[in-house]
Amino acid sequence: MADLESCELPSCVGQHHARLLRLGFLHSLSSPFHWNCLMRGYLRSGLPPAALRLYLLMSRGGVPPDSYTVPIALKAACHLFAICLGRQLTAGIISVYSKAGDFTKARKMFDENPQRKLGSWNAIISGLAQGGSAAEAMGLFLELRKSGLLPDDVTMVSVASACGSLGDLELARQVHKCVLQARHRRPPPLPAAATVMLENSLVDMYGKCGRADLAGAVFSRMRHRDVSSWTAMIAALAVQGRAQEVVELFRRMLAEGVRPNHVTFVGVLSACAHGGLFGVEPAAAHYGCVVDMLGRVGRVEDARKLLDGMPTRANAVILGTLLGACEKHGGVEVAEWAAARLAALEPGNDGVYVVLSNVYAAEGLWEDVAQLRRFMRAKSLAKVPAYSVASVLPL
């Protein structure tokens, strides 16, 4: 390898490369050291295309690049006037450093790039916004505008996130204008996913600035919504303690078939907590939200204890939610408890018995399964109104 480092003629580098290939030495190594030496040799001998080809072969071979590999590839790209490739590599490196939390190196890479294109700006602004350096991200956005480059939808999503973290309403209004301008500059039609992402960022931004009304205005105009849309709006209302509106919005979300995630539940619970501070008594819908959350993570006994402490009896929706959680996660005693009460409320709901039978089967309680099926057949034939699972299971 020492001889290779001193090679400046293409033929010399080629001979070393051929020898390594014949020996099968190059592809048998997982270290990038020998690849780097060859790439550097081709670059010094005036063959940047060969250096880039080696970089691609190295990547396809599963050899991870190190801190020396990428600068060599960048130099080769620049020598080739492969500006697009060079820019992509630069933006990618900035993004990698940012995601790793090394903002010093990310910023250094950005600052040392003499010809910054939008991809590099987006990478550093996004990294800073997600890394908690919102003020610095906004400062770079202002520099971007002064440079004459026009931000796109990717830029504005990161900028809206940074602005929300700062909680500056006046700045948020300016960002909103920039978002609209970025949307209009993009050739139609704007992909639905990009539109939703932009609008979600605005809902989140206004919510963090304490303006749930402005967040709601954006939310109400959205043609398409995903779970992040609903969650951002729930969070905007939750911050202000508007528990009743949060629960109603959560119910609308479920009615439209959108599955909540853990962030959604945090927003709902936060709203209920804030609502308690404002004198809002927990209603059945509040209990239902918590039971749903506990049931999704298998804490069915905790959910049952919560319902035991309700000032009024749980309704069929809440009991059905708990019974469904038992079917998924197990819990025979809780399932029987919920089934008995649900059957008492809805004697004609045969689905109660089906779910309870599934719970028994999952636990291997085949005698209970058989007994319940006999009961279901008898109920189906006799149609006795007063005969229900409530008479079999203790209330």
Tab-separated table of C-alpha atoms in Angstrom:
chain	number	residue	atom	x	y	z
A	1	MET	CA	0.000	0.000	0.000
A	2	ALA	CA	2.976	2.322	0.536
A	3	ASP	CA	3.878	1.925	-3.162
A	4	LEU	CA	0.297	2.703	-4.119
A	5	GLU	CA	0.330	5.943	-2.123
A	6	SER	CA	3.280	7.168	-4.212
A	7	CYS	CA	1.760	6.202	-7.590
A	8	GLU	CA	0.943	9.099	-9.878
A	9	LEU	CA	0.641	7.231	-13.193
A	10	PRO	CA	-2.618	5.526	-14.194
A	11	SER	CA	-0.762	2.393	-15.261
A	12	CYS	CA	0.897	2.098	-11.858
A	13	VAL	CA	-2.402	2.373	-9.977
A	14	GLY	CA	-4.028	-0.048	-12.409
A	15	GLN	CA	-1.335	-2.645	-11.785
A	16	HIS	CA	-1.843	-2.478	-8.040
A	17	HIS	CA	-5.607	-2.717	-8.512
A	18	ALA	CA	-5.283	-5.738	-10.788
A	19	ARG	CA	-2.980	-7.499	-8.332
A	20	LEU	CA	-5.418	-6.977	-5.465
A	21	LEU	CA	-8.258	-8.334	-7.594
A	22	ARG	CA	-6.266	-11.421	-8.647
A	23	LEU	CA	-5.464	-12.208	-5.054
A	24	GLY	CA	-9.092	-11.695	-4.065
A	25	PHE	CA	-7.730	-9.448	-1.378
A	26	LEU	CA	-9.861	-6.379	-1.988
A	27	HIS	CA	-13.344	-7.880	-1.802
A	28	SER	CA	-12.480	-10.073	1.165
A	29	LEU	CA	-11.894	-7.076	3.425
A	30	SER	CA	-14.585	-5.224	5.290
A	31	SER	CA	-12.226	-2.350	6.104
A	32	PRO	CA	-12.333	0.670	3.753
A	33	PHE	CA	-8.565	1.250	4.084
A	34	HIS	CA	-7.463	-0.482	0.861
A	35	TRP	CA	-10.424	0.947	-1.057
A	36	ASN	CA	-9.424	4.425	0.094
A	37	CYS	CA	-5.839	3.893	-1.036
A	38	LEU	CA	-6.941	2.829	-4.510
A	39	MET	CA	-9.434	5.682	-4.814
A	40	ARG	CA	-6.805	8.192	-3.730
A	41	GLY	CA	-4.333	6.677	-6.197
A	42	TYR	CA	-6.746	6.989	-9.128
A	43	LEU	CA	-7.559	10.542	-8.088
A	44	ARG	CA	-3.884	11.548	-7.954
A	45	SER	CA	-3.225	9.951	-11.317
A	46	GLY	CA	-5.964	11.997	-12.976
A	47	LEU	CA	-8.651	9.319	-13.171
A	48	PRO	CA	-11.528	10.592	-11.019
A	49	PRO	CA	-14.089	8.409	-12.886
A	50	ALA	CA	-12.220	5.299	-11.739
A	51	ALA	CA	-12.179	6.619	-8.171
A	52	LEU	CA	-15.948	7.145	-8.244
A	53	ARG	CA	-16.533	3.705	-9.746
A	54	LEU	CA	-14.562	2.216	-6.872
A	55	TYR	CA	-16.671	4.186	-4.414
A	56	LEU	CA	-19.831	2.711	-5.947
A	57	LEU	CA	-18.374	-0.812	-5.926
A	58	MET	CA	-17.379	-0.366	-2.313
A	59	SER	CA	-20.894	0.748	-1.368
A	60	ARG	CA	-22.536	-2.090	-3.278
A	61	GLY	CA	-20.166	-4.553	-1.646
A	62	GLY	CA	-21.391	-3.561	1.783
A	63	VAL	CA	-18.121	-1.965	2.911
A	64	PRO	CA	-18.988	1.032	5.117
A	65	PRO	CA	-17.151	4.269	4.247
A	66	ASP	CA	-15.086	5.990	6.900
A	67	SER	CA	-14.123	9.623	7.481
A	68	TYR	CA	-11.521	9.416	4.682
A	69	THR	CA	-13.712	7.783	2.041
A	70	VAL	CA	-16.306	10.503	1.560
A	71	PRO	CA	-13.852	13.424	1.099
A	72	ILE	CA	-12.063	11.412	-1.599
A	73	ALA	CA	-15.369	10.747	-3.363
A	74	LEU	CA	-16.280	14.435	-3.095
A	75	LYS	CA	-12.978	15.507	-4.629
A	76	ALA	CA	-13.440	13.003	-7.451
A	77	ALA	CA	-16.931	14.351	-8.116
A	78	CYS	CA	-15.642	17.924	-8.188
A	79	HIS	CA	-12.807	16.997	-10.563
A	80	LEU	CA	-15.376	15.454	-12.859
A	81	PHE	CA	-17.574	18.533	-12.652
A	82	ALA	CA	-20.178	16.120	-11.361
A	83	ILE	CA	-21.699	18.950	-9.406
A	84	CYS	CA	-25.030	17.232	-8.813
A	85	LEU	CA	-23.359	14.190	-7.282
A	86	GLY	CA	-21.109	16.373	-5.169
A	87	ARG	CA	-24.048	18.348	-3.859
A	88	GLN	CA	-25.991	15.213	-3.029
A	89	LEU	CA	-23.038	13.828	-1.107
A	90	THR	CA	-22.588	17.090	0.808
A	91	ALA	CA	-26.258	17.295	1.772
A	92	GLY	CA	-26.204	13.633	2.776
A	93	ILE	CA	-23.182	14.084	5.035
A	94	ILE	CA	-24.723	17.132	6.716
A	95	SER	CA	-27.894	15.137	7.326
A	96	VAL	CA	-25.953	12.190	8.789
A	97	TYR	CA	-24.001	14.434	11.172
A	98	SER	CA	-27.210	16.198	12.234
A	99	LYS	CA	-29.086	12.967	12.925
A	100	ALA	CA	-26.127	11.781	14.981
A	101	GLY	CA	-26.361	14.962	17.050
A	102	ASP	CA	-22.964	16.255	15.924
A	103	PHE	CA	-24.078	19.738	14.899
A	104	THR	CA	-20.539	21.121	15.083
A	105	LYS	CA	-19.368	18.887	12.228
A	106	ALA	CA	-22.633	19.388	10.340
A	107	ARG	CA	-22.244	23.153	10.521
A	108	LYS	CA	-18.560	22.942	9.581
A	109	MET	CA	-19.402	20.873	6.501
A	110	PHE	CA	-22.094	23.378	5.586
A	111	ASP	CA	-19.891	26.442	6.134
A	112	GLU	CA	-17.011	24.968	4.112
A	113	ASN	CA	-19.260	24.300	1.121
A	114	PRO	CA	-18.650	27.258	-1.235
A	115	GLN	CA	-21.564	26.524	-3.569
A	116	ARG	CA	-24.506	25.767	-1.326
A	117	LYS	CA	-27.624	24.504	-2.996
A	118	LEU	CA	-31.045	24.037	-1.484
A	119	GLY	CA	-30.380	20.431	-0.458
A	120	SER	CA	-27.561	21.495	1.867
A	121	TRP	CA	-29.648	24.309	3.357
A	122	ASN	CA	-32.548	21.913	3.965
A	123	ALA	CA	-30.278	19.347	5.613
A	124	ILE	CA	-28.740	21.773	8.109
A	125	ILE	CA	-31.995	23.626	8.898
A	126	SER	CA	-33.845	20.348	9.469
A	127	GLY	CA	-31.073	18.995	11.666
A	128	LEU	CA	-30.962	22.111	13.833
A	129	ALA	CA	-34.756	22.317	14.126
A	130	GLN	CA	-35.039	18.686	15.220
A	131	GLY	CA	-32.021	18.978	17.494
A	132	GLY	CA	-33.438	21.765	19.635
A	133	SER	CA	-31.512	24.645	18.051
A	134	ALA	CA	-34.607	26.440	16.776
A	135	ALA	CA	-33.155	29.958	16.894
A	136	GLU	CA	-30.107	28.908	14.879
A	137	ALA	CA	-32.347	27.138	12.360
A	138	MET	CA	-34.412	30.304	11.905
A	139	GLY	CA	-31.228	32.348	11.522
A	140	LEU	CA	-30.076	30.079	8.713
A	141	PHE	CA	-33.476	30.352	7.066
A	142	LEU	CA	-33.080	34.139	6.973
A	143	GLU	CA	-29.619	33.665	5.433
A	144	LEU	CA	-31.169	31.354	2.848
A	145	ARG	CA	-33.658	34.039	1.847
A	146	LYS	CA	-30.880	36.637	1.576
A	147	SER	CA	-28.832	34.302	-0.629
A	148	GLY	CA	-31.487	34.490	-3.332
A	149	LEU	CA	-32.486	30.823	-3.128
A	150	LEU	CA	-36.180	30.018	-2.865
A	151	PRO	CA	-37.272	27.601	-0.117
A	152	ASP	CA	-39.377	24.577	-1.025
A	153	ASP	CA	-41.921	22.554	0.948
A	154	VAL	CA	-39.151	20.543	2.653
A	155	THR	CA	-37.560	23.755	3.903
A	156	MET	CA	-40.816	25.159	5.201
A	157	VAL	CA	-41.760	22.053	7.199
A	158	SER	CA	-38.504	22.384	9.150
A	159	VAL	CA	-38.874	26.151	9.504
A	160	ALA	CA	-42.433	25.833	10.845
A	161	SER	CA	-41.212	23.297	13.391
A	162	ALA	CA	-38.447	25.660	14.524
A	163	CYS	CA	-40.857	28.591	14.717
A	164	GLY	CA	-43.275	26.583	16.846
A	165	SER	CA	-40.477	25.773	19.274
A	166	LEU	CA	-39.776	29.492	19.652
A	167	GLY	CA	-43.466	30.319	20.226
A	168	ASP	CA	-43.184	33.589	18.285
A	169	LEU	CA	-46.643	34.335	16.848
A	170	GLU	CA	-45.582	37.229	14.624
A	171	LEU	CA	-42.811	35.110	13.157
A	172	ALA	CA	-45.315	32.268	12.718
A	173	ARG	CA	-47.533	34.490	10.563
A	174	GLN	CA	-44.549	35.322	8.349
A	175	VAL	CA	-43.661	31.638	8.069
A	176	HIS	CA	-47.255	30.886	7.058
A	177	LYS	CA	-46.939	33.370	4.191
A	178	CYS	CA	-43.694	31.716	3.098
A	179	VAL	CA	-45.405	28.313	3.152
A	180	LEU	CA	-48.148	29.591	0.852
A	181	GLN	CA	-45.543	31.099	-1.472
A	182	ALA	CA	-43.545	27.856	-1.551
A	183	ARG	CA	-46.708	25.905	-2.373
A	184	HIS	CA	-47.623	28.218	-5.247
A	185	ARG	CA	-44.116	28.087	-6.716
A	186	ARG	CA	-44.151	24.309	-6.963
A	187	PRO	CA	-45.505	23.029	-10.305
A	188	PRO	CA	-49.014	21.591	-9.860
A	189	PRO	CA	-50.259	19.233	-8.785
A	190	LEU	CA	-48.542	19.223	-5.398
A	191	PRO	CA	-48.449	15.621	-4.082
A	192	ALA	CA	-51.057	14.979	-1.412
A	193	ALA	CA	-48.416	13.750	1.043
A	194	ALA	CA	-46.412	16.967	0.655
A	195	THR	CA	-49.544	19.074	1.119
A	196	VAL	CA	-50.533	17.218	4.292
A	197	MET	CA	-47.024	17.545	5.704
A	198	LEU	CA	-46.981	21.296	5.084
A	199	GLU	CA	-50.413	21.820	6.612
A	200	ASN	CA	-49.571	19.619	9.596
A	201	SER	CA	-46.522	21.765	10.272
A	202	LEU	CA	-48.719	24.884	10.327
A	203	VAL	CA	-51.252	23.332	12.717
A	204	ASP	CA	-48.421	22.282	15.011
A	205	MET	CA	-46.731	25.695	14.769
A	206	TYR	CA	-49.830	27.702	15.655
A	207	GLY	CA	-50.690	25.287	18.459
A	208	LYS	CA	-47.276	25.757	20.037
A	209	CYS	CA	-47.692	29.516	19.715
A	210	GLY	CA	-50.873	29.283	21.793
A	211	ARG	CA	-53.269	30.041	18.940
A	212	ALA	CA	-55.559	27.035	18.722
A	213	ASP	CA	-57.996	29.166	16.709
A	214	LEU	CA	-55.466	29.672	13.907
A	215	ALA	CA	-54.457	26.016	14.100
A	216	GLY	CA	-58.134	25.087	13.792
A	217	ALA	CA	-58.555	27.342	10.760
A	218	VAL	CA	-55.759	25.486	8.952
A	219	PHE	CA	-57.069	22.107	10.140
A	220	SER	CA	-60.624	22.776	8.959
A	221	ARG	CA	-59.421	23.653	5.444
A	222	MET	CA	-57.379	20.471	5.030
A	223	ARG	CA	-58.694	18.160	2.312
A	224	HIS	CA	-56.680	15.206	3.552
A	225	ARG	CA	-55.699	14.442	7.134
A	226	ASP	CA	-53.482	11.779	8.671
A	227	VAL	CA	-52.895	10.822	12.305
A	228	SER	CA	-50.351	13.633	12.667
A	229	SER	CA	-52.979	16.182	11.581
A	230	TRP	CA	-55.435	15.091	14.265
A	231	THR	CA	-52.725	14.763	16.894
A	232	ALA	CA	-51.378	18.264	16.220
A	233	MET	CA	-54.864	19.747	16.533
A	234	ILE	CA	-55.562	17.779	19.719
A	235	ALA	CA	-52.282	19.039	21.186
A	236	ALA	CA	-53.154	22.636	20.263
A	237	LEU	CA	-56.437	22.384	22.179
A	238	ALA	CA	-54.926	20.391	25.046
A	239	VAL	CA	-52.389	23.101	25.860
A	240	GLN	CA	-55.283	25.458	26.562
A	241	GLY	CA	-57.154	22.925	28.696
A	242	ARG	CA	-60.087	22.635	26.296
A	243	ALA	CA	-60.834	19.087	27.381
A	244	GLN	CA	-64.373	18.806	26.014
A	245	GLU	CA	-63.262	19.884	22.536
A	246	VAL	CA	-60.304	17.496	22.649
A	247	VAL	CA	-62.507	14.532	23.509
A	248	GLU	CA	-64.995	15.473	20.797
A	249	LEU	CA	-62.179	15.799	18.267
A	250	PHE	CA	-60.776	12.458	19.378
A	251	ARG	CA	-64.179	10.846	18.827
A	252	ARG	CA	-64.366	12.383	15.340
A	253	MET	CA	-60.927	11.008	14.601
A	254	LEU	CA	-61.972	7.486	15.562
A	255	ALA	CA	-65.235	7.826	13.628
A	256	GLU	CA	-63.261	8.643	10.478
A	257	GLY	CA	-61.221	5.474	10.897
A	258	VAL	CA	-57.921	7.134	11.827
A	259	ARG	CA	-55.910	5.070	14.312
A	260	PRO	CA	-54.415	7.145	17.146
A	261	ASN	CA	-50.814	6.734	18.223
A	262	HIS	CA	-49.151	7.194	21.597
A	263	VAL	CA	-48.667	10.923	20.970
A	264	THR	CA	-52.406	11.290	20.401
A	265	PHE	CA	-53.155	9.693	23.755
A	266	VAL	CA	-50.678	11.963	25.496
A	267	GLY	CA	-52.598	14.932	24.088
A	268	VAL	CA	-55.954	13.556	25.202
A	269	LEU	CA	-54.737	12.776	28.715
A	270	SER	CA	-53.038	16.152	28.950
A	271	ALA	CA	-56.300	17.846	28.010
A	272	CYS	CA	-58.177	15.911	30.670
A	273	ALA	CA	-55.576	16.891	33.260
A	274	HIS	CA	-55.747	20.547	32.262
A	275	GLY	CA	-59.524	20.336	32.182
A	276	GLY	CA	-59.531	19.138	35.784
A	277	LEU	CA	-57.635	22.262	36.774
A	278	PHE	CA	-60.347	24.324	35.147
A	279	GLY	CA	-63.166	22.563	36.998
A	280	VAL	CA	-64.202	20.112	34.249
A	281	GLU	CA	-65.541	16.919	35.811
A	282	PRO	CA	-64.312	13.733	34.087
A	283	ALA	CA	-67.077	12.438	31.823
A	284	ALA	CA	-67.663	8.983	30.348
A	285	ALA	CA	-65.761	10.000	27.215
A	286	HIS	CA	-62.692	10.832	29.318
A	287	TYR	CA	-62.815	7.435	30.991
A	288	GLY	CA	-63.265	5.836	27.590
A	289	CYS	CA	-60.090	7.466	26.275
A	290	VAL	CA	-58.045	6.191	29.206
A	291	VAL	CA	-59.531	2.679	28.989
A	292	ASP	CA	-58.709	2.600	25.284
A	293	MET	CA	-55.137	3.686	25.983
A	294	LEU	CA	-54.622	1.144	28.774
A	295	GLY	CA	-56.238	-1.598	26.727
A	296	ARG	CA	-53.952	-1.020	23.761
A	297	VAL	CA	-50.908	-1.750	25.900
A	298	GLY	CA	-52.474	-4.742	27.656
A	299	ARG	CA	-53.108	-3.149	31.051
A	300	VAL	CA	-56.656	-4.497	31.255
A	301	GLU	CA	-56.687	-4.943	35.044
A	302	ASP	CA	-55.763	-1.282	35.514
A	303	ALA	CA	-58.563	-0.353	33.132
A	304	ARG	CA	-61.052	-2.430	35.141
A	305	LYS	CA	-59.963	-0.747	38.380
A	306	LEU	CA	-60.451	2.628	36.749
A	307	LEU	CA	-64.011	1.721	35.737
A	308	ASP	CA	-64.710	0.416	39.231
A	309	GLY	CA	-64.022	3.911	40.483
A	310	MET	CA	-66.337	5.666	38.034
A	311	PRO	CA	-69.110	7.678	39.699
A	312	THR	CA	-71.581	6.158	37.216
A	313	ARG	CA	-71.759	2.816	35.431
A	314	ALA	CA	-69.589	2.398	32.339
A	315	ASN	CA	-71.503	2.484	29.071
A	316	ALA	CA	-71.502	-0.179	26.365
A	317	VAL	CA	-68.822	1.544	24.288
A	318	ILE	CA	-66.333	1.585	27.162
A	319	LEU	CA	-67.092	-2.004	28.179
A	320	GLY	CA	-66.787	-3.159	24.577
A	321	THR	CA	-63.396	-1.462	24.334
A	322	LEU	CA	-62.188	-3.274	27.446
A	323	LEU	CA	-63.540	-6.619	26.255
A	324	GLY	CA	-61.799	-6.179	22.898
A	325	ALA	CA	-58.526	-5.460	24.695
A	326	CYS	CA	-58.911	-8.706	26.646
A	327	GLU	CA	-59.390	-10.591	23.382
A	328	LYS	CA	-56.109	-9.172	22.090
A	329	HIS	CA	-53.960	-9.268	25.233
A	330	GLY	CA	-55.639	-11.857	27.462
A	331	GLY	CA	-57.224	-11.531	30.886
A	332	VAL	CA	-60.027	-13.992	31.528
A	333	GLU	CA	-61.315	-12.483	34.772
A	334	VAL	CA	-61.453	-8.970	33.345
A	335	ALA	CA	-63.100	-10.285	30.176
A	336	GLU	CA	-65.806	-12.028	32.217
A	337	TRP	CA	-66.298	-8.883	34.288
A	338	ALA	CA	-66.724	-6.711	31.182
A	339	ALA	CA	-68.840	-9.286	29.322
A	340	ALA	CA	-71.315	-9.658	32.185
A	341	ARG	CA	-71.901	-5.917	32.387
A	342	LEU	CA	-72.027	-5.454	28.633
A	343	ALA	CA	-74.551	-8.275	28.251
A	344	ALA	CA	-76.713	-6.691	30.941
A	345	LEU	CA	-76.716	-3.423	28.997
A	346	GLU	CA	-77.206	-5.030	25.577
A	347	PRO	CA	-78.933	-8.434	25.947
A	348	GLY	CA	-79.286	-8.819	22.199
A	349	ASN	CA	-75.605	-8.275	21.424
A	350	ASP	CA	-74.387	-11.780	20.513
A	351	GLY	CA	-70.928	-10.418	19.733
A	352	VAL	CA	-70.244	-10.335	23.475
A	353	TYR	CA	-70.342	-14.133	23.631
A	354	VAL	CA	-68.182	-14.548	20.537
A	355	VAL	CA	-65.443	-12.337	21.961
A	356	LEU	CA	-65.598	-14.027	25.359
A	357	SER	CA	-65.377	-17.432	23.665
A	358	ASN	CA	-62.247	-16.246	21.845
A	359	VAL	CA	-60.713	-15.166	25.157
A	360	TYR	CA	-61.399	-18.617	26.628
A	361	ALA	CA	-59.951	-20.346	23.558
A	362	ALA	CA	-56.778	-18.263	23.640
A	363	GLU	CA	-56.210	-19.414	27.240
A	364	GLY	CA	-56.960	-23.067	26.392
A	365	LEU	CA	-60.129	-23.142	28.512
A	366	TRP	CA	-61.976	-25.510	26.204
A	367	GLU	CA	-64.621	-26.568	28.731
A	368	ASP	CA	-65.626	-22.930	29.159
A	369	VAL	CA	-65.677	-22.524	25.380
A	370	ALA	CA	-67.975	-25.536	25.031
A	371	GLN	CA	-70.278	-24.331	27.820
A	372	LEU	CA	-70.546	-20.868	26.301
A	373	ARG	CA	-71.254	-22.276	22.842
A	374	ARG	CA	-74.025	-24.473	24.226
A	375	PHE	CA	-75.471	-21.416	25.892
A	376	MET	CA	-75.253	-19.454	22.620
A	377	ARG	CA	-77.028	-22.243	20.701
A	378	ALA	CA	-79.760	-22.467	23.330
A	379	LYS	CA	-80.187	-18.708	23.297
A	380	SER	CA	-80.391	-18.678	19.522
A	381	LEU	CA	-83.074	-21.421	19.480
A	382	ALA	CA	-85.127	-20.360	22.472
A	383	LYS	CA	-84.799	-16.583	22.107
A	384	VAL	CA	-85.463	-16.157	25.795
A	385	PRO	CA	-85.110	-12.407	26.466
A	386	ALA	CA	-84.138	-12.760	30.134
A	387	TYR	CA	-81.522	-15.453	29.500
A	388	SER	CA	-78.132	-13.844	29.007
A	389	VAL	CA	-74.502	-14.239	29.904
A	390	ALA	CA	-75.234	-12.047	32.913
A	391	SER	CA	-77.065	-15.020	34.437
A	392	VAL	CA	-74.019	-17.237	33.968
A	393	LEU	CA	-71.322	-14.792	35.097
A	394	PRO	CA	-71.428	-12.970	38.431
A	395	LEU	CA	-71.939	-9.223	38.245
